[in-house]
């Protein structure tokens, strides 16, 4: 299998963490959506990464679908197959995906020339991120894991999303959400997280805030 994606994309990182957690072999082709090589747009009409090319040549895109597919291939499921745990885990994944979408939308806007930026759009995205952090902190029940008593897609996706906030929208969220910060400090010690840190991201896990 081949995974196309950039090293800084959090959606790609989710898939890379999942591959490592499940011990699935997959070649990573480092290519961004607008790379002149053009493989991404040729494979995915939406022109986004990640894109997965399966061994039979079939192509999958959008990180939640790729996660479902890879999880079905081998090993203990990271996405519970049935019951309440499945819906709870997928809700955490949806929350994490929404955080990523908001951080990316904000980032795109703040990267525009100052006179072209929309302060309303930036505020709207920041409001979503702040509300999602509050929700996550209050909805989190377990000590080590978000759903059940073992690592799941919920921990994987939220862990990647929180680290992406630190990477692209660093702010003092740990002051308000110490429990969540403590949980992230535990999750992010996993090898799958340590081995997929985006270039340029400094971890602030030991930061006093
Ligand atoms: N919903 C998609 C989002 C993927 C996405 O937006 N990836 C970004 C990179 S972080 C991208 O390829 N952007 C290029 C574009 O939107 O044209 C997923 O979960 O895979």
Short mmCIF file of N, CA and C in Angstrom, two decimals, residues 36-131:
data_model
loop_
_atom_site.label_atom_id
_atom_site.label_comp_id
_atom_site.label_asym_id
_atom_site.label_seq_id
_atom_site.Cartn_x
_atom_site.Cartn_y
_atom_site.Cartn_z
N UNK A 36 4.23 19.64 -7.55
CA UNK A 36 4.24 19.52 -9.01
C UNK A 36 4.14 18.07 -9.51
N UNK A 37 4.52 17.10 -8.70
CA UNK A 37 4.42 15.70 -9.14
C UNK A 37 2.99 15.37 -9.54
N UNK A 38 2.02 16.02 -8.86
CA UNK A 38 0.62 15.91 -9.29
C UNK A 38 -0.09 14.60 -9.00
N UNK A 39 0.54 13.73 -8.19
CA UNK A 39 -0.12 12.44 -7.93
C UNK A 39 -1.42 12.61 -7.13
N UNK A 40 -1.39 13.55 -6.20
CA UNK A 40 -2.55 13.69 -5.30
C UNK A 40 -3.79 14.07 -6.08
N UNK A 41 -3.68 15.09 -6.93
CA UNK A 41 -4.85 15.53 -7.69
C UNK A 41 -5.27 14.46 -8.70
N UNK A 42 -4.29 13.69 -9.16
CA UNK A 42 -4.63 12.62 -10.12
C UNK A 42 -5.39 11.49 -9.41
N UNK A 43 -5.11 11.30 -8.13
CA UNK A 43 -5.73 10.20 -7.40
C UNK A 43 -7.02 10.60 -6.70
N UNK A 44 -7.06 11.86 -6.25
CA UNK A 44 -8.20 12.33 -5.47
C UNK A 44 -8.75 13.58 -6.13
N UNK A 45 -9.96 13.51 -6.68
CA UNK A 45 -10.51 14.68 -7.38
C UNK A 45 -10.64 15.89 -6.48
N UNK A 46 -10.67 15.65 -5.14
CA UNK A 46 -10.78 16.77 -4.21
C UNK A 46 -9.43 17.42 -3.94
N UNK A 47 -8.35 16.78 -4.43
CA UNK A 47 -7.02 17.37 -4.31
C UNK A 47 -6.53 17.51 -2.89
N UNK A 48 -6.91 16.56 -2.03
CA UNK A 48 -6.51 16.64 -0.62
C UNK A 48 -5.74 15.41 -0.20
N UNK A 49 -4.92 15.59 0.81
CA UNK A 49 -4.24 14.45 1.44
C UNK A 49 -4.84 14.24 2.82
N UNK A 50 -4.85 13.00 3.29
CA UNK A 50 -4.19 11.81 2.79
C UNK A 50 -4.98 11.10 1.67
N UNK A 51 -4.19 10.36 0.86
CA UNK A 51 -4.76 9.45 -0.13
C UNK A 51 -4.08 8.10 0.08
N UNK A 52 -4.87 7.05 0.11
CA UNK A 52 -4.32 5.70 0.27
C UNK A 52 -4.55 4.91 -1.02
N UNK A 53 -3.46 4.33 -1.54
CA UNK A 53 -3.60 3.43 -2.70
C UNK A 53 -3.43 2.02 -2.16
N UNK A 54 -4.51 1.25 -2.26
CA UNK A 54 -4.49 -0.12 -1.73
C UNK A 54 -3.64 -1.03 -2.60
N UNK A 55 -3.36 -2.20 -2.08
CA UNK A 55 -2.53 -3.16 -2.84
C UNK A 55 -3.19 -3.55 -4.16
N UNK A 56 -4.52 -3.55 -4.19
CA UNK A 56 -5.21 -3.91 -5.45
C UNK A 56 -5.36 -2.70 -6.38
N UNK A 57 -4.78 -1.55 -5.97
CA UNK A 57 -4.80 -0.36 -6.82
C UNK A 57 -5.98 0.56 -6.55
N UNK A 58 -6.94 0.07 -5.78
CA UNK A 58 -8.09 0.93 -5.47
C UNK A 58 -7.63 2.09 -4.59
N UNK A 59 -8.29 3.22 -4.74
CA UNK A 59 -7.86 4.44 -4.03
C UNK A 59 -8.90 4.86 -3.00
N UNK A 60 -8.42 5.18 -1.81
CA UNK A 60 -9.32 5.69 -0.76
C UNK A 60 -8.84 7.06 -0.33
N UNK A 61 -9.77 7.96 -0.12
CA UNK A 61 -9.40 9.26 0.44
C UNK A 61 -10.39 9.68 1.50
N UNK A 62 -9.93 10.65 2.26
CA UNK A 62 -10.56 11.21 3.45
C UNK A 62 -10.14 10.34 4.64
N UNK A 63 -9.52 11.02 5.58
CA UNK A 63 -8.87 10.27 6.66
C UNK A 63 -9.80 9.37 7.48
N UNK A 64 -11.06 9.77 7.77
CA UNK A 64 -11.90 8.83 8.53
C UNK A 64 -12.16 7.52 7.77
N UNK A 65 -12.35 7.62 6.44
CA UNK A 65 -12.57 6.41 5.65
C UNK A 65 -11.30 5.55 5.61
N UNK A 66 -10.16 6.20 5.42
CA UNK A 66 -8.89 5.45 5.39
C UNK A 66 -8.68 4.76 6.75
N UNK A 67 -9.02 5.48 7.82
CA UNK A 67 -8.87 4.88 9.16
C UNK A 67 -9.76 3.64 9.30
N UNK A 68 -11.00 3.74 8.85
CA UNK A 68 -11.92 2.58 8.92
C UNK A 68 -11.34 1.41 8.14
N UNK A 69 -10.86 1.70 6.94
CA UNK A 69 -10.35 0.62 6.09
C UNK A 69 -9.13 -0.05 6.76
N UNK A 70 -8.17 0.75 7.15
CA UNK A 70 -6.94 0.18 7.73
C UNK A 70 -7.27 -0.59 9.01
N UNK A 71 -8.20 -0.05 9.79
CA UNK A 71 -8.54 -0.71 11.05
C UNK A 71 -9.17 -2.08 10.80
N UNK A 72 -9.81 -2.22 9.64
CA UNK A 72 -10.48 -3.50 9.35
C UNK A 72 -9.49 -4.58 8.91
N UNK A 73 -8.26 -4.17 8.62
CA UNK A 73 -7.31 -5.12 8.01
C UNK A 73 -6.68 -6.10 8.99
N UNK A 74 -6.36 -5.62 10.18
CA UNK A 74 -5.55 -6.47 11.07
C UNK A 74 -5.68 -6.06 12.51
N UNK A 75 -5.44 -7.00 13.38
CA UNK A 75 -5.23 -6.71 14.80
C UNK A 75 -6.47 -6.28 15.56
N UNK A 76 -6.22 -5.91 16.81
CA UNK A 76 -7.28 -5.42 17.69
C UNK A 76 -7.86 -4.15 17.11
N UNK A 77 -9.20 -4.04 17.01
CA UNK A 77 -9.76 -2.82 16.43
C UNK A 77 -9.50 -1.57 17.27
N UNK A 78 -9.14 -0.51 16.59
CA UNK A 78 -9.05 0.80 17.26
C UNK A 78 -10.40 1.50 17.20
N UNK A 79 -11.22 1.08 16.23
CA UNK A 79 -12.58 1.60 16.13
C UNK A 79 -13.51 0.47 16.57
N UNK A 80 -14.12 0.61 17.76
CA UNK A 80 -14.97 -0.48 18.24
C UNK A 80 -15.99 -0.87 17.17
N UNK A 81 -16.19 -2.18 17.00
CA UNK A 81 -17.02 -2.67 15.91
C UNK A 81 -18.52 -2.48 16.14
N UNK A 82 -18.94 -2.41 17.40
CA UNK A 82 -20.38 -2.31 17.66
C UNK A 82 -20.62 -1.76 19.06
N UNK A 83 -21.90 -1.53 19.35
CA UNK A 83 -22.29 -1.10 20.69
C UNK A 83 -22.04 0.38 20.93
N UNK A 84 -22.34 0.80 22.15
CA UNK A 84 -22.20 2.21 22.52
C UNK A 84 -20.78 2.72 22.34
N UNK A 85 -19.82 1.82 22.60
CA UNK A 85 -18.41 2.27 22.49
C UNK A 85 -18.09 2.74 21.07
N UNK A 86 -18.72 2.09 20.08
CA UNK A 86 -18.47 2.51 18.70
C UNK A 86 -18.90 3.97 18.49
N UNK A 87 -20.14 4.28 18.95
CA UNK A 87 -20.65 5.65 18.72
C UNK A 87 -19.88 6.66 19.53
N UNK A 88 -19.48 6.27 20.73
CA UNK A 88 -18.71 7.22 21.54
C UNK A 88 -17.34 7.49 20.90
N UNK A 89 -16.71 6.42 20.41
CA UNK A 89 -15.39 6.59 19.78
C UNK A 89 -15.51 7.43 18.51
N UNK A 90 -16.57 7.18 17.72
CA UNK A 90 -16.72 7.94 16.48
C UNK A 90 -17.09 9.39 16.75
N UNK A 91 -17.80 9.63 17.86
CA UNK A 91 -18.09 11.03 18.22
C UNK A 91 -16.80 11.76 18.57
N UNK A 92 -15.90 11.09 19.31
CA UNK A 92 -14.61 11.72 19.62
C UNK A 92 -13.83 11.99 18.33
N UNK A 93 -13.92 11.04 17.41
CA UNK A 93 -13.21 11.24 16.13
C UNK A 93 -13.80 12.45 15.40
N UNK A 94 -15.13 12.56 15.41
CA UNK A 94 -15.78 13.69 14.74
C UNK A 94 -15.39 15.01 15.40
N UNK A 95 -15.31 14.99 16.73
CA UNK A 95 -14.90 16.22 17.43
C UNK A 95 -13.48 16.60 17.03
N UNK A 96 -12.60 15.61 17.02
CA UNK A 96 -11.20 15.87 16.66
C UNK A 96 -11.09 16.38 15.22
N UNK A 97 -11.88 15.78 14.33
CA UNK A 97 -11.87 16.19 12.93
C UNK A 97 -12.35 17.65 12.82
N UNK A 98 -13.35 17.99 13.59
CA UNK A 98 -13.85 19.37 13.58
C UNK A 98 -12.81 20.35 14.11
N UNK A 99 -12.06 19.93 15.11
CA UNK A 99 -10.98 20.79 15.61
C UNK A 99 -9.96 21.02 14.51
N UNK A 100 -9.57 19.93 13.84
CA UNK A 100 -8.59 20.07 12.76
C UNK A 100 -9.11 21.01 11.68
N UNK A 101 -10.37 20.83 11.29
CA UNK A 101 -10.94 21.68 10.24
C UNK A 101 -10.89 23.15 10.66
N UNK A 102 -11.20 23.42 11.94
CA UNK A 102 -11.21 24.81 12.41
C UNK A 102 -9.80 25.38 12.48
N UNK A 103 -8.85 24.57 12.94
CA UNK A 103 -7.46 25.08 13.04
C UNK A 103 -6.91 25.34 11.63
N UNK A 104 -7.23 24.44 10.69
CA UNK A 104 -6.75 24.63 9.31
C UNK A 104 -7.40 25.87 8.70
N UNK A 105 -8.72 26.03 8.88
CA UNK A 105 -9.41 27.20 8.31
C UNK A 105 -8.84 28.50 8.88
N UNK A 106 -8.58 28.50 10.19
CA UNK A 106 -7.99 29.69 10.81
C UNK A 106 -6.60 29.97 10.25
N UNK A 107 -5.82 28.89 10.12
CA UNK A 107 -4.45 29.03 9.62
C UNK A 107 -4.43 29.62 8.21
N UNK A 108 -5.31 29.09 7.35
CA UNK A 108 -5.39 29.60 5.97
C UNK A 108 -5.68 31.10 5.97
N UNK A 109 -6.57 31.50 6.89
CA UNK A 109 -6.96 32.91 6.93
C UNK A 109 -5.84 33.80 7.45
N UNK A 110 -5.17 33.38 8.53
CA UNK A 110 -4.13 34.25 9.10
C UNK A 110 -2.90 34.29 8.19
N UNK A 111 -2.82 33.36 7.24
CA UNK A 111 -1.70 33.38 6.31
C UNK A 111 -1.96 34.31 5.11
N UNK A 112 -3.19 34.78 4.97
CA UNK A 112 -3.48 35.71 3.88
C UNK A 112 -2.90 37.08 4.21
N UNK A 113 -2.76 37.91 3.20
CA UNK A 113 -2.29 39.28 3.44
C UNK A 113 -3.22 39.93 4.46
N UNK A 114 -2.66 40.71 5.41
CA UNK A 114 -3.49 41.27 6.49
C UNK A 114 -4.75 41.97 5.99
N UNK A 115 -4.65 42.71 4.88
CA UNK A 115 -5.83 43.46 4.41
C UNK A 115 -6.91 42.55 3.84
N UNK A 116 -6.55 41.31 3.55
CA UNK A 116 -7.54 40.38 2.99
C UNK A 116 -8.16 39.47 4.04
N UNK A 117 -7.63 39.52 5.25
CA UNK A 117 -8.11 38.61 6.30
C UNK A 117 -9.49 39.02 6.80
N UNK A 118 -10.27 38.02 7.19
CA UNK A 118 -11.58 38.29 7.79
C UNK A 118 -11.48 38.03 9.29
N UNK A 119 -11.50 39.08 10.11
CA UNK A 119 -11.45 38.87 11.56
C UNK A 119 -12.63 38.03 12.04
N UNK A 120 -13.78 38.16 11.37
CA UNK A 120 -14.97 37.37 11.77
C UNK A 120 -14.70 35.89 11.57
N UNK A 121 -14.10 35.56 10.43
CA UNK A 121 -13.83 34.13 10.18
C UNK A 121 -12.84 33.59 11.20
N UNK A 122 -11.82 34.38 11.49
CA UNK A 122 -10.81 33.93 12.47
C UNK A 122 -11.46 33.72 13.84
N UNK A 123 -12.28 34.69 14.25
CA UNK A 123 -12.96 34.57 15.55
C UNK A 123 -13.89 33.36 15.57
N UNK A 124 -14.59 33.14 14.45
CA UNK A 124 -15.53 32.00 14.40
C UNK A 124 -14.79 30.68 14.58
N UNK A 125 -13.66 30.55 13.92
CA UNK A 125 -12.90 29.30 14.04
C UNK A 125 -12.31 29.16 15.45
N UNK A 126 -11.80 30.25 15.99
CA UNK A 126 -11.21 30.18 17.35
C UNK A 126 -12.29 29.83 18.37
N UNK A 127 -13.50 30.34 18.17
CA UNK A 127 -14.60 30.03 19.08
C UNK A 127 -14.92 28.54 19.06
N UNK A 128 -14.89 27.96 17.87
CA UNK A 128 -15.14 26.51 17.76
C UNK A 128 -14.05 25.73 18.51
N UNK A 129 -12.81 26.14 18.34
CA UNK A 129 -11.70 25.42 18.97
C UNK A 129 -11.81 25.50 20.49
N UNK A 130 -12.09 26.70 20.98
CA UNK A 130 -12.21 26.90 22.43
C UNK A 130 -13.38 26.07 22.98
N UNK A 131 -14.51 26.07 22.25
CA UNK A 131 -15.69 25.30 22.70
C UNK A 131 -15.40 23.80 22.66
#
